[in-house]
PDB file of C-alpha atoms in Angstrom:
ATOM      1  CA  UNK A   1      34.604   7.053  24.717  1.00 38.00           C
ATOM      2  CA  UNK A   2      37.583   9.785  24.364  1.00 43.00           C
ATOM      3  CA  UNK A   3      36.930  12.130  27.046  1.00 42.00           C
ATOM      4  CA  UNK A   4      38.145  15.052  25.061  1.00 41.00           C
ATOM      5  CA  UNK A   5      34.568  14.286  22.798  1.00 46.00           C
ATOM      6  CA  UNK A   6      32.406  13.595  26.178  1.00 45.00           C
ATOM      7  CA  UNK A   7      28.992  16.017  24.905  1.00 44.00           C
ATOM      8  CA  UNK A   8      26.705  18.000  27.616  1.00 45.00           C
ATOM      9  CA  UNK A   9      23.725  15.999  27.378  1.00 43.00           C
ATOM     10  CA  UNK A  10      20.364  17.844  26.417  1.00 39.00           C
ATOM     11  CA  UNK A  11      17.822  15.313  26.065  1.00 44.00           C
ATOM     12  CA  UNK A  12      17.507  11.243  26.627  1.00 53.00           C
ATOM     13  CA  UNK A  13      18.149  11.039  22.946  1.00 70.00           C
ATOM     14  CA  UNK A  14      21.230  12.245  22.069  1.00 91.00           C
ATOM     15  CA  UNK A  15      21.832  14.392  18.991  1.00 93.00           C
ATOM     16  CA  UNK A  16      24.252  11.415  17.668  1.00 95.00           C
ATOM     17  CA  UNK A  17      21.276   9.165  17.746  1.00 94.00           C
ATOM     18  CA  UNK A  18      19.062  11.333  16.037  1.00 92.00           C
ATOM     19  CA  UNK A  19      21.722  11.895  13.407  1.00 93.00           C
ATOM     20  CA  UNK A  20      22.441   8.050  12.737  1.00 95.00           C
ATOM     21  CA  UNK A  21      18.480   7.380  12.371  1.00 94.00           C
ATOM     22  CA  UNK A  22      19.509   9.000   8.646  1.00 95.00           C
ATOM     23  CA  UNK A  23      22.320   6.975   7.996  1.00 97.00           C
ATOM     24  CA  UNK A  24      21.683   5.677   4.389  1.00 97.00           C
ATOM     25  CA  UNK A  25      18.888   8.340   3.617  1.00 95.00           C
ATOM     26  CA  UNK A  26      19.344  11.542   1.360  1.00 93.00           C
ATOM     27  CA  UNK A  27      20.188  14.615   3.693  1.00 89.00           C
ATOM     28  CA  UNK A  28      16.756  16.424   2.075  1.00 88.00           C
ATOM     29  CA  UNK A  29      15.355  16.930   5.466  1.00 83.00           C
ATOM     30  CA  UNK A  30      18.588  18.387   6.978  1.00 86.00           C
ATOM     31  CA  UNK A  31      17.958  21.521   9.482  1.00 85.00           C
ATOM     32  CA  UNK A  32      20.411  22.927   7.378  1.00 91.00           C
ATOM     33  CA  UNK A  33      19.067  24.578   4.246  1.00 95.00           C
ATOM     34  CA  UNK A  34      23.047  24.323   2.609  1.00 96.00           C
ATOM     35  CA  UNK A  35      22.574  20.446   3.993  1.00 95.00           C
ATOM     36  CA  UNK A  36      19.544  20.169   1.920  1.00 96.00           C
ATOM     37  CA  UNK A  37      20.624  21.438  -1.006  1.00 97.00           C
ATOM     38  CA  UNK A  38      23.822  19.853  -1.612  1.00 97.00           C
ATOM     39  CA  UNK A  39      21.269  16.929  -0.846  1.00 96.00           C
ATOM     40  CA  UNK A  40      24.175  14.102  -0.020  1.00 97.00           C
ATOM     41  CA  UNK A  41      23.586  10.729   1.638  1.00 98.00           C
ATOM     42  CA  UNK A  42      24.364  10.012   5.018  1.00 97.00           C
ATOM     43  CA  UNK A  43      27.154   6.657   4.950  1.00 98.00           C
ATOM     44  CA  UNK A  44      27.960   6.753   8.841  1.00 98.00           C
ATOM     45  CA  UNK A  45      28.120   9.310  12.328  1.00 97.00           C
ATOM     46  CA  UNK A  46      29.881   8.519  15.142  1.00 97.00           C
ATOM     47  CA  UNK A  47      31.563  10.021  18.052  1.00 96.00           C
ATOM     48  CA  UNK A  48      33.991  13.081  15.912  1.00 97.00           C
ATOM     49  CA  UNK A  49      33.621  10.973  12.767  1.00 98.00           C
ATOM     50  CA  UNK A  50      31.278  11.355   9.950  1.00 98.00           C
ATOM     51  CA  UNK A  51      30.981  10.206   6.505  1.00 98.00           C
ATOM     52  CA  UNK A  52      28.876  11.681   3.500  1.00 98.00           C
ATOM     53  CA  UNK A  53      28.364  10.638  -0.185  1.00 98.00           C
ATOM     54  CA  UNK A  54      27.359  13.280  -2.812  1.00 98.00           C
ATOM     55  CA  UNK A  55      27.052  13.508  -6.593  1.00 98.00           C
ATOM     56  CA  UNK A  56      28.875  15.855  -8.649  1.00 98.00           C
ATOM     57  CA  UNK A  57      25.919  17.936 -10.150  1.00 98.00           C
ATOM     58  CA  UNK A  58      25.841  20.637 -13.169  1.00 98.00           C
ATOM     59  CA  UNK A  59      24.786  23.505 -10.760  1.00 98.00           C
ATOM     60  CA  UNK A  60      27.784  22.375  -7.994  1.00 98.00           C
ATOM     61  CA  UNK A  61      30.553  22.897 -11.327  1.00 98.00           C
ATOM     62  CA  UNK A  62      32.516  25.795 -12.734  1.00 97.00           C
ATOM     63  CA  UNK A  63      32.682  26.479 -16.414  1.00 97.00           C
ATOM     64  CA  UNK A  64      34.741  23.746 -17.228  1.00 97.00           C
ATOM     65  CA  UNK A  65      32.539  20.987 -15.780  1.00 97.00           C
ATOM     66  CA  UNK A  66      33.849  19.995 -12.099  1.00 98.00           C
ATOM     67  CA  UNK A  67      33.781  20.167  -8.610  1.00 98.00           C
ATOM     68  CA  UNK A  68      33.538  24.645  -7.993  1.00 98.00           C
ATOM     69  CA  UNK A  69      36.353  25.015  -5.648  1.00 98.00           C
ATOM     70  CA  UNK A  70      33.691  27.239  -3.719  1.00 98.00           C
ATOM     71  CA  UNK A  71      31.257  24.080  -3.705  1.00 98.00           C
ATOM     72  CA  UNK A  72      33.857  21.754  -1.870  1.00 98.00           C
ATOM     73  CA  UNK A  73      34.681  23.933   0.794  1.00 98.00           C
ATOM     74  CA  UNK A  74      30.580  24.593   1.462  1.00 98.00           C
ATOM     75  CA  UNK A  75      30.509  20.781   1.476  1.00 98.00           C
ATOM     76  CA  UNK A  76      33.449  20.737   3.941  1.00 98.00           C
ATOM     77  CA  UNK A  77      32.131  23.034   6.035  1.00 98.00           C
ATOM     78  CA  UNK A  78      28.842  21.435   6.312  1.00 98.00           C
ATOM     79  CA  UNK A  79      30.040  17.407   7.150  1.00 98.00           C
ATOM     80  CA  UNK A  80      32.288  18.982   9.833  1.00 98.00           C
ATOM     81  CA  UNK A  81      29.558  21.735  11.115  1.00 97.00           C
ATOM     82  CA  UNK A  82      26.959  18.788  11.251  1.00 96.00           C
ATOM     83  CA  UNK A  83      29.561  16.399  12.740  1.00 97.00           C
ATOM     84  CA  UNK A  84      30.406  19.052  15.606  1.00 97.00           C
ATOM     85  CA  UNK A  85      26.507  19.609  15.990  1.00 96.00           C
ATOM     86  CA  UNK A  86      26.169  15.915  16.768  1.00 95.00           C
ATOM     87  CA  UNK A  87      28.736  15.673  19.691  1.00 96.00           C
ATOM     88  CA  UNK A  88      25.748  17.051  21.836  1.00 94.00           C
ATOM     89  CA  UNK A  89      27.019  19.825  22.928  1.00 95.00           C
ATOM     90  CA  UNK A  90      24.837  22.725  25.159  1.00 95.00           C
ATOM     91  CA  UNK A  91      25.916  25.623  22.623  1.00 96.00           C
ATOM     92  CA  UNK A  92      25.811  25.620  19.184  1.00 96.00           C
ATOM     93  CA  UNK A  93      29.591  26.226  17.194  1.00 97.00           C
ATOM     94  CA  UNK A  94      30.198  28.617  13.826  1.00 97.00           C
ATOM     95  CA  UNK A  95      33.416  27.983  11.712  1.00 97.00           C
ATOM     96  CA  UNK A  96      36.104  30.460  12.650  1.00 97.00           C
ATOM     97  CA  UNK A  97      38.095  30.058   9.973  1.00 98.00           C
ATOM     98  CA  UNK A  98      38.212  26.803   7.246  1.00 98.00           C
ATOM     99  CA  UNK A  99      41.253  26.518   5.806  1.00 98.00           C
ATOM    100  CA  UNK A 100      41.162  24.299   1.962  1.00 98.00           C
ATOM    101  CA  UNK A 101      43.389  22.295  -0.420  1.00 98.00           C
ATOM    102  CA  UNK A 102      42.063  21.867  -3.643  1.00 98.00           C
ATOM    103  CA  UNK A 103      44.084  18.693  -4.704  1.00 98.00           C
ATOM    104  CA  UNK A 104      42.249  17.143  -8.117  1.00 98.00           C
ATOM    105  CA  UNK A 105      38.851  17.748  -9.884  1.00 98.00           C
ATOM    106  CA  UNK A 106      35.601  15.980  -9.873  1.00 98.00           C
ATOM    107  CA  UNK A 107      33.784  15.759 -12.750  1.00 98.00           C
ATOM    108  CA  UNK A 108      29.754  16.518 -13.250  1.00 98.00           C
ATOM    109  CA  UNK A 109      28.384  12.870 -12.085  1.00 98.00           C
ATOM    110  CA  UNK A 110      31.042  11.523 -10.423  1.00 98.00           C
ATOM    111  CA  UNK A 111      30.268  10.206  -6.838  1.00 98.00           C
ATOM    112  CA  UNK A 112      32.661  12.163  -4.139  1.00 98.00           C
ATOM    113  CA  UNK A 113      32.878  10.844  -0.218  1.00 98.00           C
ATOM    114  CA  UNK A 114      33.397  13.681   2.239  1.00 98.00           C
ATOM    115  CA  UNK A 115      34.707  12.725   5.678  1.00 98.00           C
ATOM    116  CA  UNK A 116      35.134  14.203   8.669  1.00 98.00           C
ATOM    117  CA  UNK A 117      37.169  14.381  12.026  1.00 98.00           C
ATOM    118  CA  UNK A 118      37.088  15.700  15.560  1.00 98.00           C
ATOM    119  CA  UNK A 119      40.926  16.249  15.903  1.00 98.00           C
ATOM    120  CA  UNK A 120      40.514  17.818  19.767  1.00 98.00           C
ATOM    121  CA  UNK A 121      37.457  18.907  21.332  1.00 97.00           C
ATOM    122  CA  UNK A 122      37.946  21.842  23.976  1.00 97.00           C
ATOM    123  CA  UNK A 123      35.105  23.410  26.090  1.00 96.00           C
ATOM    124  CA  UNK A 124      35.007  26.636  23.873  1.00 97.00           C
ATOM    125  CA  UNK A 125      37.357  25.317  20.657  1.00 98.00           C
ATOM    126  CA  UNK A 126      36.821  21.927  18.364  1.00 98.00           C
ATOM    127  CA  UNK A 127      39.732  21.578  15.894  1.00 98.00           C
ATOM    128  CA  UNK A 128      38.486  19.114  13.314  1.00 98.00           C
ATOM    129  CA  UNK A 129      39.869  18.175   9.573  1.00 98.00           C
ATOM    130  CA  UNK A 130      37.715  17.031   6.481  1.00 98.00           C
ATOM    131  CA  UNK A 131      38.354  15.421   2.913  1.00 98.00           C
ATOM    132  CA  UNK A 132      36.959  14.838  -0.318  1.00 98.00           C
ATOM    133  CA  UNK A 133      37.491  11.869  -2.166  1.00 98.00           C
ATOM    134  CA  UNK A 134      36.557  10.128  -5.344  1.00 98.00           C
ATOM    135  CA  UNK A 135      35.290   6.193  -5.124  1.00 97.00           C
ATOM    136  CA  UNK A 136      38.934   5.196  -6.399  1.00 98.00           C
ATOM    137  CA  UNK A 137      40.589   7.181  -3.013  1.00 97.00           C
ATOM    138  CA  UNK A 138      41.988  10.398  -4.934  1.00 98.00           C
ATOM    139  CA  UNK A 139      41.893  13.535  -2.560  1.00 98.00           C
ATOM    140  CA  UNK A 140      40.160  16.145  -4.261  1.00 98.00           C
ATOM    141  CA  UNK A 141      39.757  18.880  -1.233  1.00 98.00           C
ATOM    142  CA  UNK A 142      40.890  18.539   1.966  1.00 98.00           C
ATOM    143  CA  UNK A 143      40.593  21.211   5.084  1.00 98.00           C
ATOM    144  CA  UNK A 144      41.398  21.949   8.717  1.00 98.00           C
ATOM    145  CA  UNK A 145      38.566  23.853  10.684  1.00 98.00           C
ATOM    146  CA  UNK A 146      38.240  25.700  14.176  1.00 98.00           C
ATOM    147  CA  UNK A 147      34.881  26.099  15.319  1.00 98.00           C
ATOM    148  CA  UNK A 148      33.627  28.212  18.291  1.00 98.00           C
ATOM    149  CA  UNK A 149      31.149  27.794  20.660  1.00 97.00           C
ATOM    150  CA  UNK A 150      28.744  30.634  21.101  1.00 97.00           C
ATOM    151  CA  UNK A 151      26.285  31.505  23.472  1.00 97.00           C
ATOM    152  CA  UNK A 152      22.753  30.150  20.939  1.00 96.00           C
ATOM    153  CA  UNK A 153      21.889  27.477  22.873  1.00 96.00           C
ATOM    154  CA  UNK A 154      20.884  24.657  20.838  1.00 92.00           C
ATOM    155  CA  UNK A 155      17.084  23.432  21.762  1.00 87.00           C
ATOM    156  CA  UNK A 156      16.633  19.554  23.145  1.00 81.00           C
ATOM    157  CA  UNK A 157      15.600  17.145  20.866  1.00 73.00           C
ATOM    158  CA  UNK A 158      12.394  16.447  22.708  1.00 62.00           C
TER     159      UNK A 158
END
């Protein structure tokens, strides 16, 4: 394991574990009530990596039937939030600042991937990058992130 991604353990089952028990289910049951709504299905989580799939709906366009650029970056936010929530760490992190590209559009019913990726995890700083991607590998969104650690500490898991 990269040591730079080595988590605090809270409980015997780690929060990575817990996550990948979804792994081909619908994020309904999320914690997050974003995460539930955006309702996506979990592909994979590992160690600073994670992997969503999501349909385009009606009430995630703009006007002229795609992706809301405002929608993309929630669902960026969210796969690398989650992702950073299941290194395991003591404290929980908030998004500092989210920096997005808004490459190409997605159109109402298309299927999107969003990806993540722990770039470098410090003890109170996790750089990480996201993308968006149609099933033929077009980038619609990409992002860089910096997320914080604060001083909630997350509860165990059991």
């Amino acid at each position: 394991m990269n040591e730079s991604l080595k988590p605090d353990r809270v409980s015997d089952k780690t929060r990575l574990e817990y996550m990948q028990t979804f792994i081909g289910k619908p994020m309904e049951e999320s914690h997050s009530p974003v995460g539930r709504w955006l309702n996506g299905m979990l592909l994979d989580i590992q160690e600073g990596s994670m992997k969503v799939e999501f349909v385009v709906r009606k009430d995630m366009s703009n006007p002229m039937g795609i992706l809301h650029g405002g929608i993309a970056a929630t669902i960026l936010d969210e796969v690398v939030g989650t992702m950073v929530y299941a290194l395991g760490r003591e404290f929980a992190f908030v998004s500092v600042n989210l920096n997005c590209d808004f490459l190409n559009a997605a159109k109402v019913g298309e299927t999107i991937f969003a990806s993540g990726n722990v770039i470098r995890a410090g003890k109170n700083i996790i750089h990480v990058e996201g993308s968006i991607v149609s099933a033929e590998g077009v980038i619609i969104a990409k992002c860089t992130s910096n997320l914080l650690q604060t001083g909630l500490r997350i509860p165990s898991l059991s």
